[in-house]
Amino acid sequence: MPAPKKAATATGARAASAAARRKATATHVLRQFRVVFNAVKTHFRDVEKKAGLAGAQVWALSVIRDAPGIGVNDLAAAMDVHQSTASNLLRALVERKLVTVRRSASDRRMVQLHVLAAGERVLRKAPTPFSGVLPAAVAAMDARTLARLERDLGELIASLGLDEQAGTIPLGQP
């Protein structure tokens, strides 16, 4: 009857080997996340050092420059952030005299945003991509990879029990 004992030992060894491979893969994936997070942090530190503004502020400034007369709601949509987040970013840019807010002639409730010369100077000093390295890298991915990543990250977010609303807060926000 030694044969059943041998089979059980082999099954146990395979299970231990599979568990070791799974642990090694999980460790590697965690390292990959660290690489991504550190690249994002490094970029935003570089932006703040060179431009004197937080990354999200530089991104908002670039959106306004590229769409003169844009409104706050359209700024929020362009950055995929909540309107209140865009308003807070805008407030900081106005206080620093980098952006001007003008009332629309046709509808006084609407505002039009324009970059001032000081804002242009900030953008010339800021490293690109203005939106950040992660949004630029994600946007450059092929559709198939992007769909797979969306599905896999959705599963990770669900397993963490996180609120996906946190996704409307830019990474480079002060």
C-alpha atoms as a PDB file:
ATOM      1  CA  MET A   1       0.000   0.000   0.000  1.00  0.00           C
ATOM      2  CA  PRO A   2       2.899   2.419  -0.406  1.00  0.00           C
ATOM      3  CA  ALA A   3       1.494   3.727  -3.699  1.00  0.00           C
ATOM      4  CA  PRO A   4      -1.269   5.939  -2.161  1.00  0.00           C
ATOM      5  CA  LYS A   5       1.281   7.544   0.157  1.00  0.00           C
ATOM      6  CA  LYS A   6       3.521   8.342  -2.836  1.00  0.00           C
ATOM      7  CA  ALA A   7       0.593   9.911  -4.742  1.00  0.00           C
ATOM      8  CA  ALA A   8      -0.352  12.042  -1.765  1.00  0.00           C
ATOM      9  CA  THR A   9       3.239  13.242  -1.428  1.00  0.00           C
ATOM     10  CA  ALA A  10       3.401  14.142  -5.130  1.00  0.00           C
ATOM     11  CA  THR A  11       0.066  16.001  -4.918  1.00  0.00           C
ATOM     12  CA  GLY A  12       1.296  17.902  -1.871  1.00  0.00           C
ATOM     13  CA  ALA A  13       4.530  18.826  -3.639  1.00  0.00           C
ATOM     14  CA  ARG A  14       2.603  20.095  -6.679  1.00  0.00           C
ATOM     15  CA  ALA A  15       0.327  22.160  -4.442  1.00  0.00           C
ATOM     16  CA  ALA A  16       3.319  23.629  -2.596  1.00  0.00           C
ATOM     17  CA  SER A  17       5.008  24.404  -5.913  1.00  0.00           C
ATOM     18  CA  ALA A  18       1.857  26.102  -7.241  1.00  0.00           C
ATOM     19  CA  ALA A  19       1.547  28.130  -4.033  1.00  0.00           C
ATOM     20  CA  ALA A  20       5.189  29.209  -4.316  1.00  0.00           C
ATOM     21  CA  ARG A  21       4.679  30.270  -7.952  1.00  0.00           C
ATOM     22  CA  ARG A  22       1.528  32.201  -6.997  1.00  0.00           C
ATOM     23  CA  LYS A  23       3.389  33.980  -4.178  1.00  0.00           C
ATOM     24  CA  ALA A  24       6.282  34.846  -6.517  1.00  0.00           C
ATOM     25  CA  THR A  25       3.842  36.208  -9.106  1.00  0.00           C
ATOM     26  CA  ALA A  26       1.987  38.256  -6.475  1.00  0.00           C
ATOM     27  CA  THR A  27       5.317  39.693  -5.292  1.00  0.00           C
ATOM     28  CA  HIS A  28       6.269  40.582  -8.881  1.00  0.00           C
ATOM     29  CA  VAL A  29       2.899  42.276  -9.512  1.00  0.00           C
ATOM     30  CA  LEU A  30       3.318  44.306  -6.312  1.00  0.00           C
ATOM     31  CA  ARG A  31       6.755  45.407  -7.544  1.00  0.00           C
ATOM     32  CA  GLN A  32       5.196  46.413 -10.867  1.00  0.00           C
ATOM     33  CA  PHE A  33       2.670  48.602  -9.032  1.00  0.00           C
ATOM     34  CA  ARG A  34       5.551  50.186  -7.113  1.00  0.00           C
ATOM     35  CA  VAL A  35       7.339  50.963 -10.384  1.00  0.00           C
ATOM     36  CA  VAL A  36       4.203  52.666 -11.727  1.00  0.00           C
ATOM     37  CA  PHE A  37       3.477  54.599  -8.505  1.00  0.00           C
ATOM     38  CA  ASN A  38       7.091  55.727  -8.200  1.00  0.00           C
ATOM     39  CA  ALA A  39       7.144  56.899 -11.825  1.00  0.00           C
ATOM     40  CA  VAL A  40       3.989  58.944 -11.164  1.00  0.00           C
ATOM     41  CA  LYS A  41       5.419  60.408  -7.937  1.00  0.00           C
ATOM     42  CA  THR A  42       8.731  61.225  -9.618  1.00  0.00           C
ATOM     43  CA  HIS A  43       7.005  62.978 -12.519  1.00  0.00           C
ATOM     44  CA  PHE A  44       4.793  65.080 -10.235  1.00  0.00           C
ATOM     45  CA  ARG A  45       7.762  65.977  -8.015  1.00  0.00           C
ATOM     46  CA  ASP A  46       9.629  67.075 -11.139  1.00  0.00           C
ATOM     47  CA  VAL A  47       6.621  69.116 -12.309  1.00  0.00           C
ATOM     48  CA  GLU A  48       6.325  70.860  -8.949  1.00  0.00           C
ATOM     49  CA  LYS A  49      10.058  71.528  -8.795  1.00  0.00           C
ATOM     50  CA  LYS A  50      10.297  72.963 -12.315  1.00  0.00           C
ATOM     51  CA  ALA A  51       6.901  74.660 -12.645  1.00  0.00           C
ATOM     52  CA  GLY A  52       6.183  75.584  -9.045  1.00  0.00           C
ATOM     53  CA  LEU A  53       2.674  74.093  -9.286  1.00  0.00           C
ATOM     54  CA  ALA A  54       1.139  70.733  -8.479  1.00  0.00           C
ATOM     55  CA  GLY A  55       0.762  68.359 -11.405  1.00  0.00           C
ATOM     56  CA  ALA A  56      -3.029  68.616 -11.555  1.00  0.00           C
ATOM     57  CA  GLN A  57      -2.779  72.421 -11.628  1.00  0.00           C
ATOM     58  CA  VAL A  58      -0.345  72.283 -14.533  1.00  0.00           C
ATOM     59  CA  TRP A  59      -2.658  69.884 -16.345  1.00  0.00           C
ATOM     60  CA  ALA A  60      -5.645  72.205 -15.811  1.00  0.00           C
ATOM     61  CA  LEU A  61      -3.555  75.153 -16.982  1.00  0.00           C
ATOM     62  CA  SER A  62      -2.611  73.274 -20.163  1.00  0.00           C
ATOM     63  CA  VAL A  63      -6.247  72.353 -20.862  1.00  0.00           C
ATOM     64  CA  ILE A  64      -7.278  76.009 -20.494  1.00  0.00           C
ATOM     65  CA  ARG A  65      -4.428  77.124 -22.750  1.00  0.00           C
ATOM     66  CA  ASP A  66      -5.395  74.584 -25.397  1.00  0.00           C
ATOM     67  CA  ALA A  67      -9.092  75.555 -25.270  1.00  0.00           C
ATOM     68  CA  PRO A  68      -9.268  79.337 -24.716  1.00  0.00           C
ATOM     69  CA  GLY A  69     -12.665  80.325 -23.346  1.00  0.00           C
ATOM     70  CA  ILE A  70     -13.391  76.882 -21.912  1.00  0.00           C
ATOM     71  CA  GLY A  71     -15.850  76.793 -19.015  1.00  0.00           C
ATOM     72  CA  VAL A  72     -15.459  75.087 -15.653  1.00  0.00           C
ATOM     73  CA  ASN A  73     -17.764  72.187 -16.554  1.00  0.00           C
ATOM     74  CA  ASP A  74     -15.877  71.545 -19.777  1.00  0.00           C
ATOM     75  CA  LEU A  75     -12.576  71.762 -17.895  1.00  0.00           C
ATOM     76  CA  ALA A  76     -13.871  69.133 -15.467  1.00  0.00           C
ATOM     77  CA  ALA A  77     -14.974  66.925 -18.366  1.00  0.00           C
ATOM     78  CA  ALA A  78     -11.633  67.309 -20.167  1.00  0.00           C
ATOM     79  CA  MET A  79      -9.791  66.239 -17.023  1.00  0.00           C
ATOM     80  CA  ASP A  80     -12.398  63.615 -16.058  1.00  0.00           C
ATOM     81  CA  VAL A  81     -12.773  65.121 -12.590  1.00  0.00           C
ATOM     82  CA  HIS A  82     -15.725  66.330 -10.561  1.00  0.00           C
ATOM     83  CA  GLN A  83     -16.801  69.931 -11.201  1.00  0.00           C
ATOM     84  CA  SER A  84     -15.895  70.912  -7.618  1.00  0.00           C
ATOM     85  CA  THR A  85     -12.367  69.544  -8.147  1.00  0.00           C
ATOM     86  CA  ALA A  86     -12.001  71.608 -11.316  1.00  0.00           C
ATOM     87  CA  SER A  87     -13.270  74.677  -9.434  1.00  0.00           C
ATOM     88  CA  ASN A  88     -10.690  74.150  -6.692  1.00  0.00           C
ATOM     89  CA  LEU A  89      -7.901  73.783  -9.241  1.00  0.00           C
ATOM     90  CA  LEU A  90      -9.132  76.901 -11.020  1.00  0.00           C
ATOM     91  CA  ARG A  91      -9.293  78.910  -7.791  1.00  0.00           C
ATOM     92  CA  ALA A  92      -5.597  78.219  -7.149  1.00  0.00           C
ATOM     93  CA  LEU A  93      -4.666  79.231 -10.710  1.00  0.00           C
ATOM     94  CA  VAL A  94      -6.664  82.472 -10.459  1.00  0.00           C
ATOM     95  CA  GLU A  95      -5.123  83.324  -7.066  1.00  0.00           C
ATOM     96  CA  ARG A  96      -1.658  82.915  -8.586  1.00  0.00           C
ATOM     97  CA  LYS A  97      -2.705  85.151 -11.504  1.00  0.00           C
ATOM     98  CA  LEU A  98      -2.067  82.426 -14.073  1.00  0.00           C
ATOM     99  CA  VAL A  99      -5.641  82.327 -15.397  1.00  0.00           C
ATOM    100  CA  THR A 100      -8.330  84.919 -15.880  1.00  0.00           C
ATOM    101  CA  VAL A 101     -12.046  84.287 -15.532  1.00  0.00           C
ATOM    102  CA  ARG A 102     -14.365  86.309 -17.746  1.00  0.00           C
ATOM    103  CA  ARG A 103     -18.153  86.302 -17.741  1.00  0.00           C
ATOM    104  CA  SER A 104     -19.715  85.251 -21.004  1.00  0.00           C
ATOM    105  CA  ALA A 105     -21.290  88.163 -22.879  1.00  0.00           C
ATOM    106  CA  SER A 106     -24.277  86.056 -23.883  1.00  0.00           C
ATOM    107  CA  ASP A 107     -24.891  84.371 -20.513  1.00  0.00           C
ATOM    108  CA  ARG A 108     -23.505  86.107 -17.436  1.00  0.00           C
ATOM    109  CA  ARG A 109     -23.763  82.874 -15.430  1.00  0.00           C
ATOM    110  CA  MET A 110     -21.178  81.221 -17.665  1.00  0.00           C
ATOM    111  CA  VAL A 111     -17.481  81.923 -17.341  1.00  0.00           C
ATOM    112  CA  GLN A 112     -14.724  81.699 -19.894  1.00  0.00           C
ATOM    113  CA  LEU A 113     -11.220  80.779 -18.803  1.00  0.00           C
ATOM    114  CA  HIS A 114      -8.048  82.123 -20.387  1.00  0.00           C
ATOM    115  CA  VAL A 115      -4.374  81.579 -19.601  1.00  0.00           C
ATOM    116  CA  LEU A 116      -2.413  84.712 -18.774  1.00  0.00           C
ATOM    117  CA  ALA A 117       1.216  85.345 -19.772  1.00  0.00           C
ATOM    118  CA  ALA A 118       2.431  84.117 -16.366  1.00  0.00           C
ATOM    119  CA  GLY A 119       0.563  80.855 -16.978  1.00  0.00           C
ATOM    120  CA  GLU A 120       2.238  80.464 -20.357  1.00  0.00           C
ATOM    121  CA  ARG A 121       5.629  80.886 -18.665  1.00  0.00           C
ATOM    122  CA  VAL A 122       4.751  78.161 -16.140  1.00  0.00           C
ATOM    123  CA  LEU A 123       3.794  75.776 -18.939  1.00  0.00           C
ATOM    124  CA  ARG A 124       7.057  76.431 -20.777  1.00  0.00           C
ATOM    125  CA  LYS A 125       8.950  75.374 -17.627  1.00  0.00           C
ATOM    126  CA  ALA A 126       6.809  72.329 -16.849  1.00  0.00           C
ATOM    127  CA  PRO A 127       7.850  68.872 -18.002  1.00  0.00           C
ATOM    128  CA  THR A 128       5.452  66.976 -20.211  1.00  0.00           C
ATOM    129  CA  PRO A 129       3.136  65.189 -20.458  1.00  0.00           C
ATOM    130  CA  PHE A 130       1.013  67.786 -18.698  1.00  0.00           C
ATOM    131  CA  SER A 131      -1.657  65.220 -17.840  1.00  0.00           C
ATOM    132  CA  GLY A 132       0.962  63.034 -16.164  1.00  0.00           C
ATOM    133  CA  VAL A 133       2.935  59.988 -17.218  1.00  0.00           C
ATOM    134  CA  LEU A 134       0.250  57.464 -16.276  1.00  0.00           C
ATOM    135  CA  PRO A 135      -2.621  58.981 -18.306  1.00  0.00           C
ATOM    136  CA  ALA A 136      -0.265  59.400 -21.263  1.00  0.00           C
ATOM    137  CA  ALA A 137       0.930  55.784 -21.059  1.00  0.00           C
ATOM    138  CA  VAL A 138      -2.619  54.426 -20.672  1.00  0.00           C
ATOM    139  CA  ALA A 139      -3.838  56.500 -23.630  1.00  0.00           C
ATOM    140  CA  ALA A 140      -1.049  55.067 -25.793  1.00  0.00           C
ATOM    141  CA  MET A 141      -2.009  51.430 -25.125  1.00  0.00           C
ATOM    142  CA  ASP A 142      -3.648  49.317 -27.810  1.00  0.00           C
ATOM    143  CA  ALA A 143      -7.382  48.675 -27.404  1.00  0.00           C
ATOM    144  CA  ARG A 144      -7.042  45.000 -26.524  1.00  0.00           C
ATOM    145  CA  THR A 145      -4.468  45.583 -23.769  1.00  0.00           C
ATOM    146  CA  LEU A 146      -6.487  48.496 -22.442  1.00  0.00           C
ATOM    147  CA  ALA A 147      -9.669  46.392 -22.252  1.00  0.00           C
ATOM    148  CA  ARG A 148      -7.821  43.611 -20.415  1.00  0.00           C
ATOM    149  CA  LEU A 149      -6.265  46.102 -17.998  1.00  0.00           C
ATOM    150  CA  GLU A 150      -9.657  47.715 -17.355  1.00  0.00           C
ATOM    151  CA  ARG A 151     -11.182  44.331 -16.550  1.00  0.00           C
ATOM    152  CA  ASP A 152      -8.287  43.240 -14.321  1.00  0.00           C
ATOM    153  CA  LEU A 153      -8.081  46.530 -12.426  1.00  0.00           C
ATOM    154  CA  GLY A 154     -11.859  46.432 -11.961  1.00  0.00           C
ATOM    155  CA  GLU A 155     -11.440  43.040 -10.306  1.00  0.00           C
ATOM    156  CA  LEU A 156      -8.655  44.394  -8.065  1.00  0.00           C
ATOM    157  CA  ILE A 157     -10.751  47.422  -7.060  1.00  0.00           C
ATOM    158  CA  ALA A 158     -13.707  45.144  -6.273  1.00  0.00           C
ATOM    159  CA  SER A 159     -11.549  42.803  -4.172  1.00  0.00           C
ATOM    160  CA  LEU A 160     -10.296  45.805  -2.207  1.00  0.00           C
ATOM    161  CA  GLY A 161     -13.865  46.995  -1.704  1.00  0.00           C
ATOM    162  CA  LEU A 162     -12.978  50.466  -2.926  1.00  0.00           C
ATOM    163  CA  ASP A 163     -15.270  53.234  -4.093  1.00  0.00           C
ATOM    164  CA  GLU A 164     -14.615  53.914  -7.762  1.00  0.00           C
ATOM    165  CA  GLN A 165     -15.597  57.583  -7.175  1.00  0.00           C
ATOM    166  CA  ALA A 166     -12.035  58.030  -5.913  1.00  0.00           C
ATOM    167  CA  GLY A 167     -11.073  57.743  -9.582  1.00  0.00           C
ATOM    168  CA  THR A 168     -12.291  61.303 -10.186  1.00  0.00           C
ATOM    169  CA  ILE A 169      -9.507  62.770  -8.027  1.00  0.00           C
ATOM    170  CA  PRO A 170      -6.370  63.528 -10.071  1.00  0.00           C
ATOM    171  CA  LEU A 171      -3.142  61.923  -8.876  1.00  0.00           C
ATOM    172  CA  GLY A 172      -1.157  65.164  -9.023  1.00  0.00           C
ATOM    173  CA  GLN A 173      -3.572  67.134  -6.870  1.00  0.00           C
ATOM    174  CA  PRO A 174      -2.153  69.029  -3.927  1.00  0.00           C
END
